[in-house]
Amino acid sequence: MPSLHPSYPIETDRLSLRQFQKDDLADLFAIFSRQDVTRYLYWPVLGRDETRDLLSRWIAQVGLDEEGDAISLAICRRDSGQLIGEVMLRWLSEVHSQGEIGFMLHPDHHGHGFATEAARALLELGFDRFGLHRIVGRLEARNRPSAAVLERLGMRLEAHLRENEWVKGEWNDEQVYAILHAEWDAIDKD
Ligand SMILES: CC(C)(COP(=O)(O)OP(=O)(O)OC[C@H]1O[C@@H](n2cnc3c(N)ncnc32)[C@H](O)[C@@H]1OP(=O)(O)O)[C@@H](O)C(=O)NCCC(=O)NCCS
């Protein structure tokens, strides 16, 4: 069975993607206690204890050994070292060779391409290191900034599912973006 245990941090032009650690709690709480961050996520704003539980899970998510596993990394700016968000690669299916990416940023750091840069590094892991066949990104259809990240990465809108989920007291539409390994290989990455 394939497995993936990259060495960390993963460095990009402006970012360092590293494992989460216990003393990230305050930085993570500063992100998840904001309504504008959780607006289109499945969960509402988090309290300190809930953020601690999430952090414990993310600290453990550093490699892919079986389907369902995820790699969750802290997005840190290389210029300041500051933790500004989270990026994730999940192994969805072994038999179908599928993965999923996800990301979030503190709003103070929106508008610089940091989410795109971090997610691109995880697509690289998923395709070039782990050999996945297809990677998806799923979002609430009103989450335009998230769709724009996926489009910048070269992903295509494959599905718009009308009112398929009941979230936070209302019907939500879900969109599914995807990119195939062959499409990733064809992208000019310079
Ligand atoms: C989704 C989310 C991460 C997008 O953040 P973002 O800052 O818009 O995305 P990026 O970091 O890729 O930055 C892109 C923006 O920076 C600009 N930019 C500046 N320099 C750039 C560069 N070098 N490369 C790419 N974009 C750059 C882009 O033009 C774009 O700006 P625009 O939205 O005005 O067109 C953010 O909205 C978020 O954290 N939301 C809350 C959590 C969430 O919903 N996560 C997704 C769940 S599906």
PDB file of C-alpha atoms and ligand atoms in Angstrom:
ATOM      1  CA  MET A   1       0.000   0.000   0.000  1.00  0.00           C
ATOM      2  CA  PRO A   2       1.370   3.475  -0.817  1.00  0.00           C
ATOM      3  CA  SER A   3       2.094   5.926   1.968  1.00  0.00           C
ATOM      4  CA  LEU A   4       3.317   9.505   2.131  1.00  0.00           C
ATOM      5  CA  HIS A   5       5.324  11.071   4.952  1.00  0.00           C
ATOM      6  CA  PRO A   6       6.934  14.247   3.622  1.00  0.00           C
ATOM      7  CA  SER A   7       9.631  16.015   5.578  1.00  0.00           C
ATOM      8  CA  TYR A   8       8.525  19.326   7.004  1.00  0.00           C
ATOM      9  CA  PRO A   9       8.520  22.221   6.631  1.00  0.00           C
ATOM     10  CA  ILE A  10       7.585  22.395   2.971  1.00  0.00           C
ATOM     11  CA  GLU A  11       8.930  25.710   1.710  1.00  0.00           C
ATOM     12  CA  THR A  12       7.348  27.737  -1.094  1.00  0.00           C
ATOM     13  CA  ASP A  13       8.363  31.215  -2.312  1.00  0.00           C
ATOM     14  CA  ARG A  14       6.701  33.077   0.562  1.00  0.00           C
ATOM     15  CA  LEU A  15       5.426  30.337   2.876  1.00  0.00           C
ATOM     16  CA  SER A  16       6.576  27.621   5.185  1.00  0.00           C
ATOM     17  CA  LEU A  17       4.087  24.758   5.598  1.00  0.00           C
ATOM     18  CA  ARG A  18       4.800  22.968   8.839  1.00  0.00           C
ATOM     19  CA  GLN A  19       3.266  20.525  11.293  1.00  0.00           C
ATOM     20  CA  PHE A  20       0.934  22.024  13.869  1.00  0.00           C
ATOM     21  CA  GLN A  21       2.169  22.174  17.452  1.00  0.00           C
ATOM     22  CA  LYS A  22       0.504  22.678  20.833  1.00  0.00           C
ATOM     23  CA  ASP A  23       1.456  26.330  21.168  1.00  0.00           C
ATOM     24  CA  ASP A  24      -0.438  27.186  17.956  1.00  0.00           C
ATOM     25  CA  LEU A  25      -3.654  27.330  19.976  1.00  0.00           C
ATOM     26  CA  ALA A  26      -3.850  31.125  20.316  1.00  0.00           C
ATOM     27  CA  ASP A  27      -3.159  31.729  16.608  1.00  0.00           C
ATOM     28  CA  LEU A  28      -5.688  29.095  15.577  1.00  0.00           C
ATOM     29  CA  PHE A  29      -8.312  30.433  17.977  1.00  0.00           C
ATOM     30  CA  ALA A  30      -7.802  33.907  16.471  1.00  0.00           C
ATOM     31  CA  ILE A  31      -8.854  32.389  13.130  1.00  0.00           C
ATOM     32  CA  PHE A  32     -11.733  30.110  14.150  1.00  0.00           C
ATOM     33  CA  SER A  33     -13.379  32.510  16.571  1.00  0.00           C
ATOM     34  CA  ARG A  34     -14.279  34.728  13.586  1.00  0.00           C
ATOM     35  CA  GLN A  35     -17.672  34.538  11.950  1.00  0.00           C
ATOM     36  CA  ASP A  36     -16.251  35.684   8.600  1.00  0.00           C
ATOM     37  CA  VAL A  37     -13.935  32.635   8.584  1.00  0.00           C
ATOM     38  CA  THR A  38     -16.530  29.988   9.486  1.00  0.00           C
ATOM     39  CA  ARG A  39     -19.395  31.480   7.424  1.00  0.00           C
ATOM     40  CA  TYR A  40     -19.246  28.769   4.739  1.00  0.00           C
ATOM     41  CA  LEU A  41     -17.741  25.944   6.807  1.00  0.00           C
ATOM     42  CA  TYR A  42     -19.779  23.133   8.366  1.00  0.00           C
ATOM     43  CA  TRP A  43     -19.153  24.391  11.880  1.00  0.00           C
ATOM     44  CA  PRO A  44     -19.930  27.724  13.609  1.00  0.00           C
ATOM     45  CA  VAL A  45     -17.300  29.874  15.336  1.00  0.00           C
ATOM     46  CA  LEU A  46     -15.248  27.725  17.703  1.00  0.00           C
ATOM     47  CA  GLY A  47     -14.559  28.258  21.377  1.00  0.00           C
ATOM     48  CA  ARG A  48     -11.121  27.750  22.887  1.00  0.00           C
ATOM     49  CA  ASP A  49     -11.775  24.106  23.915  1.00  0.00           C
ATOM     50  CA  GLU A  50     -13.166  23.183  20.502  1.00  0.00           C
ATOM     51  CA  THR A  51     -10.174  24.830  18.842  1.00  0.00           C
ATOM     52  CA  ARG A  52      -7.887  22.795  21.143  1.00  0.00           C
ATOM     53  CA  ASP A  53      -9.638  19.557  20.058  1.00  0.00           C
ATOM     54  CA  LEU A  54      -9.245  20.487  16.410  1.00  0.00           C
ATOM     55  CA  LEU A  55      -5.590  21.358  16.976  1.00  0.00           C
ATOM     56  CA  SER A  56      -4.926  17.952  18.627  1.00  0.00           C
ATOM     57  CA  ARG A  57      -6.363  16.229  15.555  1.00  0.00           C
ATOM     58  CA  TRP A  58      -4.310  18.371  13.188  1.00  0.00           C
ATOM     59  CA  ILE A  59      -1.088  17.786  15.150  1.00  0.00           C
ATOM     60  CA  ALA A  60      -1.547  14.073  14.400  1.00  0.00           C
ATOM     61  CA  GLN A  61      -2.404  14.544  10.705  1.00  0.00           C
ATOM     62  CA  VAL A  62       1.032  14.545   9.118  1.00  0.00           C
ATOM     63  CA  GLY A  63       1.056  11.583   6.736  1.00  0.00           C
ATOM     64  CA  LEU A  64      -1.057   9.365   4.501  1.00  0.00           C
ATOM     65  CA  ASP A  65      -1.058   5.654   5.383  1.00  0.00           C
ATOM     66  CA  GLU A  66      -4.611   4.615   4.575  1.00  0.00           C
ATOM     67  CA  GLU A  67      -7.579   6.152   2.816  1.00  0.00           C
ATOM     68  CA  GLY A  68      -9.340   8.700   4.955  1.00  0.00           C
ATOM     69  CA  ASP A  69      -6.021  10.006   6.312  1.00  0.00           C
ATOM     70  CA  ALA A  70      -5.201  13.702   5.890  1.00  0.00           C
ATOM     71  CA  ILE A  71      -2.172  15.946   6.032  1.00  0.00           C
ATOM     72  CA  SER A  72      -3.073  19.231   7.782  1.00  0.00           C
ATOM     73  CA  LEU A  73      -0.365  21.872   7.834  1.00  0.00           C
ATOM     74  CA  ALA A  74       0.042  25.297   9.382  1.00  0.00           C
ATOM     75  CA  ILE A  75       0.552  28.005   6.761  1.00  0.00           C
ATOM     76  CA  CYS A  76       3.287  30.339   8.058  1.00  0.00           C
ATOM     77  CA  ARG A  77       4.684  33.436   6.380  1.00  0.00           C
ATOM     78  CA  ARG A  78       8.417  33.120   5.790  1.00  0.00           C
ATOM     79  CA  ASP A  79       8.933  36.874   6.266  1.00  0.00           C
ATOM     80  CA  SER A  80       7.488  36.975   9.809  1.00  0.00           C
ATOM     81  CA  GLY A  81       7.086  33.326  10.822  1.00  0.00           C
ATOM     82  CA  GLN A  82       3.462  34.112  11.657  1.00  0.00           C
ATOM     83  CA  LEU A  83       0.877  31.331  11.414  1.00  0.00           C
ATOM     84  CA  ILE A  84      -1.801  32.632   9.039  1.00  0.00           C
ATOM     85  CA  GLY A  85      -3.924  29.591   8.150  1.00  0.00           C
ATOM     86  CA  GLU A  86      -4.295  25.901   7.430  1.00  0.00           C
ATOM     87  CA  VAL A  87      -4.041  23.770   4.302  1.00  0.00           C
ATOM     88  CA  MET A  88      -5.112  20.143   3.957  1.00  0.00           C
ATOM     89  CA  LEU A  89      -4.730  17.161   1.619  1.00  0.00           C
ATOM     90  CA  ARG A  90      -6.992  14.171   2.287  1.00  0.00           C
ATOM     91  CA  TRP A  91      -6.674  10.737   0.721  1.00  0.00           C
ATOM     92  CA  LEU A  92     -10.292  10.024  -0.191  1.00  0.00           C
ATOM     93  CA  SER A  93     -10.015   6.673  -1.916  1.00  0.00           C
ATOM     94  CA  GLU A  94      -7.269   4.154  -2.563  1.00  0.00           C
ATOM     95  CA  VAL A  95      -9.074   2.162  -5.253  1.00  0.00           C
ATOM     96  CA  HIS A  96     -10.108   5.314  -7.145  1.00  0.00           C
ATOM     97  CA  SER A  97      -6.851   7.158  -6.356  1.00  0.00           C
ATOM     98  CA  GLN A  98      -8.680  10.315  -5.289  1.00  0.00           C
ATOM     99  CA  GLY A  99      -7.770  13.153  -2.955  1.00  0.00           C
ATOM    100  CA  GLU A 100      -9.245  16.402  -1.686  1.00  0.00           C
ATOM    101  CA  ILE A 101      -7.689  19.741  -0.782  1.00  0.00           C
ATOM    102  CA  GLY A 102      -8.919  22.423   1.594  1.00  0.00           C
ATOM    103  CA  PHE A 103      -7.611  25.702   3.022  1.00  0.00           C
ATOM    104  CA  MET A 104      -8.375  28.686   5.206  1.00  0.00           C
ATOM    105  CA  LEU A 105      -6.616  31.920   6.072  1.00  0.00           C
ATOM    106  CA  HIS A 106      -6.845  34.602   8.718  1.00  0.00           C
ATOM    107  CA  PRO A 107      -8.658  37.517   6.992  1.00  0.00           C
ATOM    108  CA  ASP A 108      -5.718  39.866   7.715  1.00  0.00           C
ATOM    109  CA  HIS A 109      -3.764  37.807   5.179  1.00  0.00           C
ATOM    110  CA  HIS A 110      -6.312  37.565   2.373  1.00  0.00           C
ATOM    111  CA  GLY A 111      -5.589  39.080  -1.005  1.00  0.00           C
ATOM    112  CA  HIS A 112      -1.929  38.054  -1.434  1.00  0.00           C
ATOM    113  CA  GLY A 113      -2.292  34.642  -3.072  1.00  0.00           C
ATOM    114  CA  PHE A 114      -1.163  32.784   0.057  1.00  0.00           C
ATOM    115  CA  ALA A 115      -3.995  30.211  -0.041  1.00  0.00           C
ATOM    116  CA  THR A 116      -3.308  29.513  -3.716  1.00  0.00           C
ATOM    117  CA  GLU A 117       0.430  29.148  -3.058  1.00  0.00           C
ATOM    118  CA  ALA A 118      -0.121  26.765  -0.123  1.00  0.00           C
ATOM    119  CA  ALA A 119      -2.735  24.665  -1.920  1.00  0.00           C
ATOM    120  CA  ARG A 120      -0.513  24.404  -5.005  1.00  0.00           C
ATOM    121  CA  ALA A 121       2.192  22.832  -2.826  1.00  0.00           C
ATOM    122  CA  LEU A 122      -0.293  20.216  -1.607  1.00  0.00           C
ATOM    123  CA  LEU A 123      -1.466  19.453  -5.162  1.00  0.00           C
ATOM    124  CA  GLU A 124       2.200  18.872  -5.935  1.00  0.00           C
ATOM    125  CA  LEU A 125       2.416  16.441  -2.998  1.00  0.00           C
ATOM    126  CA  GLY A 126      -0.775  14.659  -4.028  1.00  0.00           C
ATOM    127  CA  PHE A 127       0.133  14.273  -7.687  1.00  0.00           C
ATOM    128  CA  ASP A 128       3.930  14.334  -7.999  1.00  0.00           C
ATOM    129  CA  ARG A 129       4.845  12.583  -4.727  1.00  0.00           C
ATOM    130  CA  PHE A 130       1.809  10.410  -3.992  1.00  0.00           C
ATOM    131  CA  GLY A 131       0.625   9.723  -7.552  1.00  0.00           C
ATOM    132  CA  LEU A 132      -3.085  10.446  -7.082  1.00  0.00           C
ATOM    133  CA  HIS A 133      -5.253  10.336 -10.215  1.00  0.00           C
ATOM    134  CA  ARG A 134      -7.735  13.108  -9.316  1.00  0.00           C
ATOM    135  CA  ILE A 135      -8.031  15.774  -6.616  1.00  0.00           C
ATOM    136  CA  VAL A 136     -11.214  17.634  -5.746  1.00  0.00           C
ATOM    137  CA  GLY A 137     -12.107  20.771  -3.841  1.00  0.00           C
ATOM    138  CA  ARG A 138     -15.611  21.140  -2.374  1.00  0.00           C
ATOM    139  CA  LEU A 139     -17.235  24.342  -1.239  1.00  0.00           C
ATOM    140  CA  GLU A 140     -20.472  26.106  -0.476  1.00  0.00           C
ATOM    141  CA  ALA A 141     -21.536  27.683  -3.761  1.00  0.00           C
ATOM    142  CA  ARG A 142     -21.610  31.231  -2.330  1.00  0.00           C
ATOM    143  CA  ASN A 143     -17.962  30.956  -1.243  1.00  0.00           C
ATOM    144  CA  ARG A 144     -16.584  32.863  -4.240  1.00  0.00           C
ATOM    145  CA  PRO A 145     -13.081  33.472  -2.769  1.00  0.00           C
ATOM    146  CA  SER A 146     -12.661  29.719  -2.306  1.00  0.00           C
ATOM    147  CA  ALA A 147     -13.838  28.982  -5.876  1.00  0.00           C
ATOM    148  CA  ALA A 148     -11.367  31.593  -7.152  1.00  0.00           C
ATOM    149  CA  VAL A 149      -8.482  29.802  -5.399  1.00  0.00           C
ATOM    150  CA  LEU A 150      -9.463  26.489  -7.019  1.00  0.00           C
ATOM    151  CA  GLU A 151      -9.766  28.149 -10.439  1.00  0.00           C
ATOM    152  CA  ARG A 152      -6.318  29.772 -10.067  1.00  0.00           C
ATOM    153  CA  LEU A 153      -4.962  26.279  -9.369  1.00  0.00           C
ATOM    154  CA  GLY A 154      -6.348  25.059 -12.700  1.00  0.00           C
ATOM    155  CA  MET A 155      -9.274  23.131 -11.263  1.00  0.00           C
ATOM    156  CA  ARG A 156     -12.565  22.839 -13.189  1.00  0.00           C
ATOM    157  CA  LEU A 157     -16.094  23.217 -11.865  1.00  0.00           C
ATOM    158  CA  GLU A 158     -17.594  19.735 -12.292  1.00  0.00           C
ATOM    159  CA  ALA A 159     -20.767  19.879 -10.273  1.00  0.00           C
ATOM    160  CA  HIS A 160     -23.204  22.276  -8.694  1.00  0.00           C
ATOM    161  CA  LEU A 161     -25.435  20.337  -6.338  1.00  0.00           C
ATOM    162  CA  ARG A 162     -28.623  22.237  -5.555  1.00  0.00           C
ATOM    163  CA  GLU A 163     -29.630  22.362  -1.888  1.00  0.00           C
ATOM    164  CA  ASN A 164     -27.960  19.020  -1.166  1.00  0.00           C
ATOM    165  CA  GLU A 165     -26.940  19.877   2.400  1.00  0.00           C
ATOM    166  CA  TRP A 166     -28.723  21.312   5.448  1.00  0.00           C
ATOM    167  CA  VAL A 167     -26.151  23.473   7.212  1.00  0.00           C
ATOM    168  CA  LYS A 168     -26.642  26.063   9.953  1.00  0.00           C
ATOM    169  CA  GLY A 169     -30.415  26.147   9.541  1.00  0.00           C
ATOM    170  CA  GLU A 170     -30.597  26.506   5.750  1.00  0.00           C
ATOM    171  CA  TRP A 171     -30.226  24.540   2.547  1.00  0.00           C
ATOM    172  CA  ASN A 172     -26.766  24.913   1.024  1.00  0.00           C
ATOM    173  CA  ASP A 173     -25.640  24.352  -2.555  1.00  0.00           C
ATOM    174  CA  GLU A 174     -22.348  22.485  -2.903  1.00  0.00           C
ATOM    175  CA  GLN A 175     -19.881  22.903  -5.762  1.00  0.00           C
ATOM    176  CA  VAL A 176     -17.248  20.358  -6.693  1.00  0.00           C
ATOM    177  CA  TYR A 177     -14.076  21.396  -8.506  1.00  0.00           C
ATOM    178  CA  ALA A 178     -11.556  18.828  -9.751  1.00  0.00           C
ATOM    179  CA  ILE A 179      -8.263  18.388 -11.532  1.00  0.00           C
ATOM    180  CA  LEU A 180      -6.833  15.212 -13.053  1.00  0.00           C
ATOM    181  CA  HIS A 181      -3.182  14.231 -12.788  1.00  0.00           C
ATOM    182  CA  ALA A 182      -2.822  14.600 -16.569  1.00  0.00           C
ATOM    183  CA  GLU A 183      -4.283  18.127 -16.399  1.00  0.00           C
ATOM    184  CA  TRP A 184      -1.883  19.004 -13.569  1.00  0.00           C
ATOM    185  CA  ASP A 185       1.067  17.747 -15.659  1.00  0.00           C
ATOM    186  CA  ALA A 186      -0.063  19.923 -18.586  1.00  0.00           C
ATOM    187  CA  ILE A 187      -0.056  23.158 -16.538  1.00  0.00           C
ATOM    188  CA  ASP A 188       2.890  25.492 -17.138  1.00  0.00           C
ATOM    189  CA  LYS A 189       4.134  25.959 -13.560  1.00  0.00           C
ATOM    190  CA  ASP A 190       6.900  28.545 -14.172  1.00  0.00           C
TER     191      ASP A 190
HETATM  192  C1  LIG B   1     -10.904  30.845   0.796  1.00  0.00           C
HETATM  193  C2  LIG B   1      -9.827  31.837   1.236  1.00  0.00           C
HETATM  194  C3  LIG B   1      -8.636  31.076   1.788  1.00  0.00           C
HETATM  195  C4  LIG B   1      -9.382  32.669   0.017  1.00  0.00           C
HETATM  196  O1  LIG B   1      -8.482  33.663   0.447  1.00  0.00           O
HETATM  197  P1  LIG B   1      -7.851  34.674  -0.625  1.00  0.00           P
HETATM  198  O2  LIG B   1      -6.952  35.590   0.081  1.00  0.00           O
HETATM  199  O3  LIG B   1      -8.939  35.231  -1.483  1.00  0.00           O
HETATM  200  O4  LIG B   1      -7.026  33.679  -1.552  1.00  0.00           O
HETATM  201  P2  LIG B   1      -5.489  33.785  -1.920  1.00  0.00           P
HETATM  202  O5  LIG B   1      -4.672  33.782  -0.686  1.00  0.00           O
HETATM  203  O6  LIG B   1      -5.199  32.760  -2.937  1.00  0.00           O
HETATM  204  O7  LIG B   1      -5.389  35.249  -2.548  1.00  0.00           O
HETATM  205  C5  LIG B   1      -6.051  35.544  -3.753  1.00  0.00           C
HETATM  206  C6  LIG B   1      -6.192  37.053  -3.883  1.00  0.00           C
HETATM  207  O8  LIG B   1      -4.916  37.631  -3.795  1.00  0.00           O
HETATM  208  C7  LIG B   1      -4.600  38.308  -5.025  1.00  0.00           C
HETATM  209  N1  LIG B   1      -3.164  38.074  -5.234  1.00  0.00           N
HETATM  210  C8  LIG B   1      -2.201  38.976  -4.931  1.00  0.00           C
HETATM  211  N2  LIG B   1      -0.999  38.465  -5.173  1.00  0.00           N
HETATM  212  C9  LIG B   1      -1.188  37.208  -5.646  1.00  0.00           C
HETATM  213  C10 LIG B   1      -0.320  36.167  -6.059  1.00  0.00           C
HETATM  214  N3  LIG B   1       1.005  36.307  -6.031  1.00  0.00           N
HETATM  215  N4  LIG B   1      -0.854  34.990  -6.467  1.00  0.00           N
HETATM  216  C11 LIG B   1      -2.192  34.802  -6.493  1.00  0.00           C
HETATM  217  N5  LIG B   1      -3.075  35.765  -6.096  1.00  0.00           N
HETATM  218  C12 LIG B   1      -2.573  36.948  -5.675  1.00  0.00           C
HETATM  219  C13 LIG B   1      -5.532  37.679  -6.052  1.00  0.00           C
HETATM  220  O9  LIG B   1      -5.773  38.551  -7.129  1.00  0.00           O
HETATM  221  C14 LIG B   1      -6.767  37.489  -5.215  1.00  0.00           C
HETATM  222  O10 LIG B   1      -7.375  38.732  -4.974  1.00  0.00           O
HETATM  223  P3  LIG B   1      -8.904  39.012  -5.407  1.00  0.00           P
HETATM  224  O11 LIG B   1      -9.739  38.093  -4.561  1.00  0.00           O
HETATM  225  O12 LIG B   1      -9.100  40.427  -5.085  1.00  0.00           O
HETATM  226  O13 LIG B   1      -8.961  38.656  -6.846  1.00  0.00           O
HETATM  227  C15 LIG B   1     -10.378  32.798   2.324  1.00  0.00           C
HETATM  228  O14 LIG B   1     -11.474  33.508   1.792  1.00  0.00           O
HETATM  229  C16 LIG B   1     -10.803  32.084   3.611  1.00  0.00           C
HETATM  230  O15 LIG B   1      -9.965  31.705   4.423  1.00  0.00           O
HETATM  231  N6  LIG B   1     -12.127  31.938   3.813  1.00  0.00           N
HETATM  232  C17 LIG B   1     -12.632  31.365   5.058  1.00  0.00           C
HETATM  233  C18 LIG B   1     -12.414  29.856   5.138  1.00  0.00           C
HETATM  234  C19 LIG B   1     -12.986  29.141   3.917  1.00  0.00           C
HETATM  235  O16 LIG B   1     -14.106  29.423   3.502  1.00  0.00           O
HETATM  236  N7  LIG B   1     -12.187  28.219   3.368  1.00  0.00           N
HETATM  237  C20 LIG B   1     -12.580  27.468   2.189  1.00  0.00           C
HETATM  238  C21 LIG B   1     -13.507  26.380   2.547  1.00  0.00           C
HETATM  239  S1  LIG B   1     -14.093  25.556   1.073  1.00  0.00           S
END
